């Protein structure tokens, strides 16, 4: 349920409504737009919806029932786009954010070299995995805390915020000591214990679509985090599993405009996992920007042929630099910038 305040409602009127909601035992989320304030009532039940008397309170324009199963992620809850500030980097605004780096942190020298290279080309967030969920138990699983320390050093040298994956509730404290953005991978999209725990954190969460997940399932997973009080959530289209075998996954370009229309959260595209082949990453990246993506996550490695994971979908420094130049032209054509 949401309570729409009148245009330019007095602060005392807003505070009175908030106080009344809390007296009834519900949580509140305020969304302050340029024209009006919307008060989200978290946990509202059918009784409250049917017997609401908020309309008689000063400053209240109307109450609305959110019809979508994802309440807090819905455009009904917030008509304005959410913009997440990560150490000065705005995610969800006019400027398209590029998160770039290796699939896995392999060594100190490698991640430092890559961090400086992607920053020079225009990336604004450094990605790198310290804990890696892999299909095979015999594959490289990441350097763990050592990898997190290398990422933190790269941030110190370049100023780039870092994003890295967290795999379980027990890892949140450790990863949170280092990262600026928690990443939830496709295999953990419906790990509800993890999502609930991240809802209690005060750091942004980057949530990937599940390997065979629907758009609604992705938004319902986001809802777990939002309902815990953490409104700093971005969702990522990273390709889904279909019958097609020509690429690693099928990148669902439809998902980008659908998500932009149905939710207010920043939408990020991951063409690397979406295709699994570096030859197609550039084309899909440009398509994603044209479709309205707020950001891109790209895999970049100094020597993809020797990468410990996902080398086939990783760009070299030169290829990444060239792609960034092309992406600027596409962004400009659709009224945005990189």
mmCIF file of C-alpha atoms in Angstrom:
data_model
loop_
_atom_site.group_PDB
_atom_site.id
_atom_site.type_symbol
_atom_site.label_atom_id
_atom_site.label_comp_id
_atom_site.label_asym_id
_atom_site.label_seq_id
_atom_site.Cartn_x
_atom_site.Cartn_y
_atom_site.Cartn_z
ATOM 1 C CA UNK A 1 0.000 0.000 0.000
ATOM 2 C CA UNK A 2 1.212 3.523 -0.736
ATOM 3 C CA UNK A 3 -0.008 6.878 0.534
ATOM 4 C CA UNK A 4 0.312 9.720 -1.961
ATOM 5 C CA UNK A 5 0.733 13.115 -0.343
ATOM 6 C CA UNK A 6 -0.583 16.271 -1.931
ATOM 7 C CA UNK A 7 1.755 18.415 -3.956
ATOM 8 C CA UNK A 8 3.908 20.472 -1.571
ATOM 9 C CA UNK A 9 2.392 18.875 1.542
ATOM 10 C CA UNK A 10 3.743 20.375 4.755
ATOM 11 C CA UNK A 11 6.529 18.451 6.527
ATOM 12 C CA UNK A 12 4.353 18.236 9.649
ATOM 13 C CA UNK A 13 1.614 16.527 7.610
ATOM 14 C CA UNK A 14 4.068 13.951 6.282
ATOM 15 C CA UNK A 15 5.441 13.323 9.760
ATOM 16 C CA UNK A 16 1.920 12.836 11.134
ATOM 17 C CA UNK A 17 1.157 10.171 8.523
ATOM 18 C CA UNK A 18 4.457 8.412 9.183
ATOM 19 C CA UNK A 19 3.783 8.429 12.908
ATOM 20 C CA UNK A 20 0.302 6.983 12.378
ATOM 21 C CA UNK A 21 1.635 4.155 10.180
ATOM 22 C CA UNK A 22 4.254 3.268 12.774
ATOM 23 C CA UNK A 23 1.648 3.342 15.546
ATOM 24 C CA UNK A 24 -0.253 0.679 13.620
ATOM 25 C CA UNK A 25 2.861 -1.526 13.637
ATOM 26 C CA UNK A 26 3.996 -1.135 10.024
ATOM 27 C CA UNK A 27 7.260 0.066 8.537
ATOM 28 C CA UNK A 28 7.576 3.146 6.363
ATOM 29 C CA UNK A 29 9.610 4.050 3.307
ATOM 30 C CA UNK A 30 9.590 7.649 2.093
ATOM 31 C CA UNK A 31 10.036 8.472 -1.584
ATOM 32 C CA UNK A 32 10.485 12.230 -1.992
ATOM 33 C CA UNK A 33 9.961 13.408 -5.574
ATOM 34 C CA UNK A 34 10.171 16.921 -6.953
ATOM 35 C CA UNK A 35 6.390 17.304 -6.983
ATOM 36 C CA UNK A 36 5.167 15.123 -4.131
ATOM 37 C CA UNK A 37 6.083 12.617 -1.445
ATOM 38 C CA UNK A 38 4.953 8.988 -1.533
ATOM 39 C CA UNK A 39 4.827 6.981 1.671
ATOM 40 C CA UNK A 40 5.180 3.241 1.263
ATOM 41 C CA UNK A 41 3.559 1.120 3.958
ATOM 42 C CA UNK A 42 5.660 -2.008 4.249
ATOM 43 C CA UNK A 43 3.816 -5.098 5.436
ATOM 44 C CA UNK A 44 0.334 -3.659 4.960
ATOM 45 C CA UNK A 45 -2.306 -6.384 5.220
ATOM 46 C CA UNK A 46 -5.763 -6.653 3.680
ATOM 47 C CA UNK A 47 -7.453 -5.228 6.782
ATOM 48 C CA UNK A 48 -5.396 -2.043 6.662
ATOM 49 C CA UNK A 49 -5.979 -1.649 2.928
ATOM 50 C CA UNK A 50 -9.745 -2.041 3.233
ATOM 51 C CA UNK A 51 -10.114 0.074 6.371
ATOM 52 C CA UNK A 52 -7.636 2.817 5.626
ATOM 53 C CA UNK A 53 -8.597 6.249 6.942
ATOM 54 C CA UNK A 54 -5.433 8.043 5.884
ATOM 55 C CA UNK A 55 -7.383 10.036 3.268
ATOM 56 C CA UNK A 56 -8.910 12.204 6.006
ATOM 57 C CA UNK A 57 -5.497 13.277 7.306
ATOM 58 C CA UNK A 58 -4.082 16.670 6.356
ATOM 59 C CA UNK A 59 -1.866 16.629 3.281
ATOM 60 C CA UNK A 60 -2.975 13.195 2.004
ATOM 61 C CA UNK A 61 -4.174 13.079 -1.601
ATOM 62 C CA UNK A 62 -5.063 9.383 -1.864
ATOM 63 C CA UNK A 63 -4.050 5.844 -0.940
ATOM 64 C CA UNK A 64 -3.279 3.165 -3.512
ATOM 65 C CA UNK A 65 -3.003 -0.572 -3.463
ATOM 66 C CA UNK A 66 0.066 -1.838 -5.321
ATOM 67 C CA UNK A 67 -1.231 -4.538 -7.634
ATOM 68 C CA UNK A 68 2.109 -6.075 -8.579
ATOM 69 C CA UNK A 69 3.411 -8.863 -6.318
ATOM 70 C CA UNK A 70 6.698 -6.920 -6.092
ATOM 71 C CA UNK A 71 5.520 -3.921 -4.070
ATOM 72 C CA UNK A 72 8.615 -1.851 -3.318
ATOM 73 C CA UNK A 73 10.288 -2.469 -6.668
ATOM 74 C CA UNK A 74 7.181 -1.462 -8.603
ATOM 75 C CA UNK A 75 6.711 1.775 -10.538
ATOM 76 C CA UNK A 76 3.504 2.141 -8.530
ATOM 77 C CA UNK A 77 5.652 2.623 -5.460
ATOM 78 C CA UNK A 78 8.054 5.101 -7.073
ATOM 79 C CA UNK A 79 7.481 6.734 -10.428
ATOM 80 C CA UNK A 80 10.953 8.286 -10.369
ATOM 81 C CA UNK A 81 14.091 6.281 -11.125
ATOM 82 C CA UNK A 82 16.196 5.244 -8.170
ATOM 83 C CA UNK A 83 19.741 6.601 -8.321
ATOM 84 C CA UNK A 84 22.347 4.886 -6.151
ATOM 85 C CA UNK A 85 25.426 6.823 -5.060
ATOM 86 C CA UNK A 86 28.536 4.683 -4.639
ATOM 87 C CA UNK A 87 31.482 6.804 -3.508
ATOM 88 C CA UNK A 88 30.438 9.560 -5.890
ATOM 89 C CA UNK A 89 29.493 7.274 -8.790
ATOM 90 C CA UNK A 90 25.812 7.701 -9.687
ATOM 91 C CA UNK A 91 24.126 4.469 -10.822
ATOM 92 C CA UNK A 92 20.731 4.954 -12.436
ATOM 93 C CA UNK A 93 21.115 8.517 -13.648
ATOM 94 C CA UNK A 94 21.787 9.989 -17.086
ATOM 95 C CA UNK A 95 25.370 8.717 -17.145
ATOM 96 C CA UNK A 96 25.783 5.040 -17.986
ATOM 97 C CA UNK A 97 28.070 3.238 -15.547
ATOM 98 C CA UNK A 98 30.630 0.714 -16.794
ATOM 99 C CA UNK A 99 31.800 -1.935 -14.317
ATOM 100 C CA UNK A 100 34.874 -3.688 -15.687
ATOM 101 C CA UNK A 101 37.555 -6.106 -14.566
ATOM 102 C CA UNK A 102 38.414 -9.790 -14.511
ATOM 103 C CA UNK A 103 36.064 -12.622 -13.682
ATOM 104 C CA UNK A 104 38.446 -13.705 -10.916
ATOM 105 C CA UNK A 105 41.171 -11.918 -9.000
ATOM 106 C CA UNK A 106 44.206 -14.059 -9.822
ATOM 107 C CA UNK A 107 47.065 -12.059 -8.285
ATOM 108 C CA UNK A 108 47.920 -8.648 -6.891
ATOM 109 C CA UNK A 109 49.834 -7.615 -10.002
ATOM 110 C CA UNK A 110 47.055 -8.721 -12.343
ATOM 111 C CA UNK A 111 44.229 -6.867 -10.593
ATOM 112 C CA UNK A 112 46.282 -3.679 -10.183
ATOM 113 C CA UNK A 113 47.252 -3.697 -13.852
ATOM 114 C CA UNK A 114 43.654 -4.292 -14.896
ATOM 115 C CA UNK A 115 42.266 -1.628 -12.574
ATOM 116 C CA UNK A 116 44.513 1.059 -14.014
ATOM 117 C CA UNK A 117 43.741 -0.042 -17.581
ATOM 118 C CA UNK A 118 39.947 -0.042 -17.244
ATOM 119 C CA UNK A 119 39.981 3.316 -15.454
ATOM 120 C CA UNK A 120 42.085 4.845 -18.212
ATOM 121 C CA UNK A 121 39.520 3.625 -20.758
ATOM 122 C CA UNK A 122 36.600 5.154 -18.835
ATOM 123 C CA UNK A 123 35.266 2.481 -16.468
ATOM 124 C CA UNK A 124 33.889 3.850 -13.203
ATOM 125 C CA UNK A 125 33.601 0.653 -11.099
ATOM 126 C CA UNK A 126 36.093 -2.205 -10.752
ATOM 127 C CA UNK A 127 34.729 -5.751 -10.764
ATOM 128 C CA UNK A 128 36.553 -8.890 -9.668
ATOM 129 C CA UNK A 129 35.637 -12.153 -7.988
ATOM 130 C CA UNK A 130 37.298 -13.218 -4.748
ATOM 131 C CA UNK A 131 34.768 -16.005 -4.088
ATOM 132 C CA UNK A 132 33.657 -17.843 -7.232
ATOM 133 C CA UNK A 133 30.686 -20.228 -7.407
ATOM 134 C CA UNK A 134 31.627 -22.674 -10.157
ATOM 135 C CA UNK A 135 29.720 -25.495 -11.831
ATOM 136 C CA UNK A 136 32.608 -27.875 -11.217
ATOM 137 C CA UNK A 137 34.074 -28.444 -7.728
ATOM 138 C CA UNK A 138 37.465 -28.831 -9.415
ATOM 139 C CA UNK A 139 37.444 -25.349 -10.983
ATOM 140 C CA UNK A 140 39.193 -22.345 -9.443
ATOM 141 C CA UNK A 141 37.048 -21.069 -6.561
ATOM 142 C CA UNK A 142 38.751 -17.729 -5.930
ATOM 143 C CA UNK A 143 41.463 -16.384 -3.626
ATOM 144 C CA UNK A 144 39.049 -15.515 -0.809
ATOM 145 C CA UNK A 145 40.104 -12.770 1.600
ATOM 146 C CA UNK A 146 43.461 -12.395 -0.105
ATOM 147 C CA UNK A 147 41.621 -11.464 -3.287
ATOM 148 C CA UNK A 148 39.500 -8.958 -1.366
ATOM 149 C CA UNK A 149 42.666 -7.302 -0.056
ATOM 150 C CA UNK A 150 44.023 -6.994 -3.591
ATOM 151 C CA UNK A 151 40.752 -5.384 -4.724
ATOM 152 C CA UNK A 152 40.896 -2.923 -1.840
ATOM 153 C CA UNK A 153 44.446 -1.969 -2.815
ATOM 154 C CA UNK A 154 43.320 -1.445 -6.410
ATOM 155 C CA UNK A 155 40.574 0.861 -5.149
ATOM 156 C CA UNK A 156 43.093 2.794 -3.094
ATOM 157 C CA UNK A 157 45.348 3.296 -6.128
ATOM 158 C CA UNK A 158 42.668 4.148 -8.701
ATOM 159 C CA UNK A 159 39.750 5.529 -6.706
ATOM 160 C CA UNK A 160 37.383 3.068 -8.399
ATOM 161 C CA UNK A 161 34.641 1.604 -6.184
ATOM 162 C CA UNK A 162 34.714 -2.199 -6.195
ATOM 163 C CA UNK A 163 32.009 -4.801 -6.686
ATOM 164 C CA UNK A 164 32.515 -8.434 -5.763
ATOM 165 C CA UNK A 165 30.321 -11.442 -5.130
ATOM 166 C CA UNK A 166 29.001 -12.619 -1.789
ATOM 167 C CA UNK A 167 27.837 -16.237 -1.676
ATOM 168 C CA UNK A 168 26.304 -16.823 1.733
ATOM 169 C CA UNK A 169 24.991 -14.924 4.768
ATOM 170 C CA UNK A 170 28.063 -16.031 6.694
ATOM 171 C CA UNK A 171 30.334 -14.218 4.195
ATOM 172 C CA UNK A 172 28.562 -10.848 4.371
ATOM 173 C CA UNK A 173 30.620 -9.422 7.243
ATOM 174 C CA UNK A 174 33.933 -10.359 5.631
ATOM 175 C CA UNK A 175 33.023 -9.205 2.116
ATOM 176 C CA UNK A 176 31.369 -6.090 3.515
ATOM 177 C CA UNK A 177 34.643 -5.018 5.138
ATOM 178 C CA UNK A 178 36.130 -4.615 1.656
ATOM 179 C CA UNK A 179 33.492 -4.174 -1.045
ATOM 180 C CA UNK A 180 31.465 -1.105 -2.024
ATOM 181 C CA UNK A 181 28.749 -3.148 -3.776
ATOM 182 C CA UNK A 182 27.581 -6.653 -2.895
ATOM 183 C CA UNK A 183 27.059 -8.801 -5.988
ATOM 184 C CA UNK A 184 24.558 -11.661 -5.921
ATOM 185 C CA UNK A 185 25.281 -14.095 -8.739
ATOM 186 C CA UNK A 186 22.788 -15.934 -10.920
ATOM 187 C CA UNK A 187 23.106 -19.120 -8.873
ATOM 188 C CA UNK A 188 22.103 -17.252 -5.700
ATOM 189 C CA UNK A 189 19.224 -15.169 -7.062
ATOM 190 C CA UNK A 190 16.768 -17.246 -5.050
ATOM 191 C CA UNK A 191 18.990 -17.827 -2.039
ATOM 192 C CA UNK A 192 16.429 -16.199 0.237
ATOM 193 C CA UNK A 193 18.517 -16.420 3.393
ATOM 194 C CA UNK A 194 21.243 -14.426 1.652
ATOM 195 C CA UNK A 195 18.763 -11.904 0.240
ATOM 196 C CA UNK A 196 17.132 -11.340 3.631
ATOM 197 C CA UNK A 197 20.530 -10.781 5.234
ATOM 198 C CA UNK A 198 21.513 -8.288 2.531
ATOM 199 C CA UNK A 199 18.262 -6.438 3.216
ATOM 200 C CA UNK A 200 19.715 -5.507 6.598
ATOM 201 C CA UNK A 201 22.908 -4.048 5.132
ATOM 202 C CA UNK A 202 23.635 -0.417 4.338
ATOM 203 C CA UNK A 203 25.472 -1.057 1.083
ATOM 204 C CA UNK A 204 24.182 -1.374 -2.493
ATOM 205 C CA UNK A 205 23.304 -4.806 -3.852
ATOM 206 C CA UNK A 206 23.779 -5.867 -7.468
ATOM 207 C CA UNK A 207 21.294 -8.660 -8.153
ATOM 208 C CA UNK A 208 21.660 -10.876 -11.216
ATOM 209 C CA UNK A 209 18.788 -12.648 -12.942
ATOM 210 C CA UNK A 210 18.723 -16.391 -12.332
ATOM 211 C CA UNK A 211 19.965 -18.793 -14.979
ATOM 212 C CA UNK A 212 16.385 -19.757 -15.898
ATOM 213 C CA UNK A 213 14.561 -17.049 -13.975
ATOM 214 C CA UNK A 214 11.684 -14.942 -15.213
ATOM 215 C CA UNK A 215 11.655 -11.162 -14.942
ATOM 216 C CA UNK A 216 9.011 -11.370 -12.207
ATOM 217 C CA UNK A 217 11.137 -13.845 -10.244
ATOM 218 C CA UNK A 218 14.069 -11.427 -10.481
ATOM 219 C CA UNK A 219 11.958 -8.580 -9.114
ATOM 220 C CA UNK A 220 10.533 -10.770 -6.359
ATOM 221 C CA UNK A 221 14.107 -11.561 -5.306
ATOM 222 C CA UNK A 222 14.838 -7.829 -5.276
ATOM 223 C CA UNK A 223 11.759 -7.436 -3.087
ATOM 224 C CA UNK A 224 13.341 -9.615 -0.400
ATOM 225 C CA UNK A 225 16.201 -7.126 -0.117
ATOM 226 C CA UNK A 226 14.000 -4.032 -0.364
ATOM 227 C CA UNK A 227 11.528 -5.302 2.233
ATOM 228 C CA UNK A 228 14.389 -5.665 4.701
ATOM 229 C CA UNK A 229 14.998 -1.925 4.486
ATOM 230 C CA UNK A 230 17.875 -1.793 1.994
ATOM 231 C CA UNK A 231 16.570 0.283 -0.937
ATOM 232 C CA UNK A 232 19.936 0.370 -2.726
ATOM 233 C CA UNK A 233 19.274 -2.444 -5.200
ATOM 234 C CA UNK A 234 20.134 -2.722 -8.896
ATOM 235 C CA UNK A 235 19.035 -5.604 -11.133
ATOM 236 C CA UNK A 236 21.073 -7.239 -13.874
ATOM 237 C CA UNK A 237 20.131 -9.028 -17.086
ATOM 238 C CA UNK A 238 22.904 -11.586 -17.699
ATOM 239 C CA UNK A 239 21.350 -13.992 -20.177
ATOM 240 C CA UNK A 240 19.117 -16.977 -19.554
ATOM 241 C CA UNK A 241 19.323 -20.659 -20.416
ATOM 242 C CA UNK A 242 17.363 -21.597 -23.544
ATOM 243 C CA UNK A 243 17.536 -24.336 -26.163
ATOM 244 C CA UNK A 244 20.088 -22.278 -28.160
ATOM 245 C CA UNK A 245 23.656 -23.617 -28.024
ATOM 246 C CA UNK A 246 25.477 -21.168 -30.306
ATOM 247 C CA UNK A 247 26.221 -18.964 -27.285
ATOM 248 C CA UNK A 248 26.739 -19.651 -23.598
ATOM 249 C CA UNK A 249 23.356 -18.121 -22.730
ATOM 250 C CA UNK A 250 20.651 -16.178 -24.551
ATOM 251 C CA UNK A 251 20.900 -12.491 -23.716
ATOM 252 C CA UNK A 252 17.347 -11.227 -23.231
ATOM 253 C CA UNK A 253 17.452 -7.718 -24.658
ATOM 254 C CA UNK A 254 13.670 -7.520 -24.057
ATOM 255 C CA UNK A 255 14.310 -7.593 -20.322
ATOM 256 C CA UNK A 256 15.913 -4.157 -20.299
ATOM 257 C CA UNK A 257 12.928 -2.075 -21.503
ATOM 258 C CA UNK A 258 10.524 -4.331 -19.585
ATOM 259 C CA UNK A 259 12.426 -3.768 -16.340
ATOM 260 C CA UNK A 260 12.730 -0.049 -17.010
ATOM 261 C CA UNK A 261 8.958 0.184 -17.426
ATOM 262 C CA UNK A 262 7.901 -2.022 -14.529
ATOM 263 C CA UNK A 263 10.416 -1.086 -11.817
ATOM 264 C CA UNK A 264 12.307 1.993 -10.645
ATOM 265 C CA UNK A 265 15.589 0.217 -9.887
ATOM 266 C CA UNK A 266 18.750 0.739 -11.971
ATOM 267 C CA UNK A 267 19.048 -1.899 -14.724
ATOM 268 C CA UNK A 268 22.484 -3.260 -15.615
ATOM 269 C CA UNK A 269 23.431 -5.503 -18.558
ATOM 270 C CA UNK A 270 26.079 -8.256 -18.455
ATOM 271 C CA UNK A 271 26.869 -9.120 -22.109
ATOM 272 C CA UNK A 272 29.865 -11.269 -21.125
ATOM 273 C CA UNK A 273 27.785 -13.957 -19.429
ATOM 274 C CA UNK A 274 24.916 -13.248 -21.796
ATOM 275 C CA UNK A 275 26.975 -14.453 -24.765
ATOM 276 C CA UNK A 276 29.986 -16.257 -23.338
ATOM 277 C CA UNK A 277 32.095 -15.176 -26.342
ATOM 278 C CA UNK A 278 34.112 -11.973 -26.536
ATOM 279 C CA UNK A 279 33.328 -11.634 -30.268
ATOM 280 C CA UNK A 280 29.702 -10.812 -29.428
ATOM 281 C CA UNK A 281 30.200 -8.740 -26.286
ATOM 282 C CA UNK A 282 30.622 -5.460 -28.157
ATOM 283 C CA UNK A 283 27.478 -5.790 -30.256
ATOM 284 C CA UNK A 284 25.316 -6.821 -27.312
ATOM 285 C CA UNK A 285 26.789 -4.044 -25.138
ATOM 286 C CA UNK A 286 25.803 -1.427 -27.709
ATOM 287 C CA UNK A 287 22.344 -2.971 -28.057
ATOM 288 C CA UNK A 288 21.877 -2.866 -24.283
ATOM 289 C CA UNK A 289 22.774 0.831 -24.124
ATOM 290 C CA UNK A 290 20.367 1.556 -26.980
ATOM 291 C CA UNK A 291 17.643 -0.411 -25.153
ATOM 292 C CA UNK A 292 17.974 1.758 -22.036
ATOM 293 C CA UNK A 293 20.425 -0.008 -19.707
ATOM 294 C CA UNK A 294 21.789 2.146 -16.889
ATOM 295 C CA UNK A 295 25.087 0.304 -16.843
ATOM 296 C CA UNK A 296 27.222 -2.496 -18.212
ATOM 297 C CA UNK A 297 29.266 -5.174 -16.481
ATOM 298 C CA UNK A 298 32.170 -6.282 -18.694
ATOM 299 C CA UNK A 299 34.955 -8.797 -18.179
ATOM 300 C CA UNK A 300 38.423 -7.474 -18.999
ATOM 301 C CA UNK A 301 41.682 -9.394 -18.606
ATOM 302 C CA UNK A 302 45.301 -8.618 -19.542
ATOM 303 C CA UNK A 303 45.663 -12.030 -21.215
ATOM 304 C CA UNK A 304 42.310 -13.801 -21.695
ATOM 305 C CA UNK A 305 43.964 -16.905 -23.159
ATOM 306 C CA UNK A 306 45.576 -17.505 -19.752
ATOM 307 C CA UNK A 307 42.633 -16.428 -17.584
ATOM 308 C CA UNK A 308 41.796 -18.774 -14.708
ATOM 309 C CA UNK A 309 38.073 -18.381 -15.433
ATOM 310 C CA UNK A 310 35.851 -17.039 -18.246
ATOM 311 C CA UNK A 311 38.687 -16.196 -20.590
ATOM 312 C CA UNK A 312 36.526 -16.866 -23.660
ATOM 313 C CA UNK A 313 34.212 -13.966 -22.820
ATOM 314 C CA UNK A 314 36.855 -11.524 -21.588
ATOM 315 C CA UNK A 315 38.065 -8.493 -23.537
ATOM 316 C CA UNK A 316 41.696 -7.487 -23.837
ATOM 317 C CA UNK A 317 42.659 -3.984 -22.770
ATOM 318 C CA UNK A 318 42.794 -2.821 -26.391
ATOM 319 C CA UNK A 319 39.394 -4.294 -27.244
ATOM 320 C CA UNK A 320 37.864 -2.786 -24.148
ATOM 321 C CA UNK A 321 39.255 0.644 -24.987
ATOM 322 C CA UNK A 322 37.891 0.455 -28.527
ATOM 323 C CA UNK A 323 34.479 -0.659 -27.275
ATOM 324 C CA UNK A 324 34.313 2.241 -24.827
ATOM 325 C CA UNK A 325 34.812 4.678 -27.698
ATOM 326 C CA UNK A 326 31.978 3.059 -29.649
ATOM 327 C CA UNK A 327 29.698 2.984 -26.614
ATOM 328 C CA UNK A 328 30.080 6.742 -26.135
ATOM 329 C CA UNK A 329 28.638 7.302 -29.602
ATOM 330 C CA UNK A 330 25.672 5.010 -28.933
ATOM 331 C CA UNK A 331 25.018 6.664 -25.569
ATOM 332 C CA UNK A 332 25.081 10.085 -27.171
ATOM 333 C CA UNK A 333 22.600 8.954 -29.821
ATOM 334 C CA UNK A 334 20.042 8.015 -27.133
ATOM 335 C CA UNK A 335 20.560 11.143 -25.037
ATOM 336 C CA UNK A 336 22.934 9.737 -22.450
ATOM 337 C CA UNK A 337 26.680 9.641 -21.797
ATOM 338 C CA UNK A 338 29.439 7.321 -20.619
#
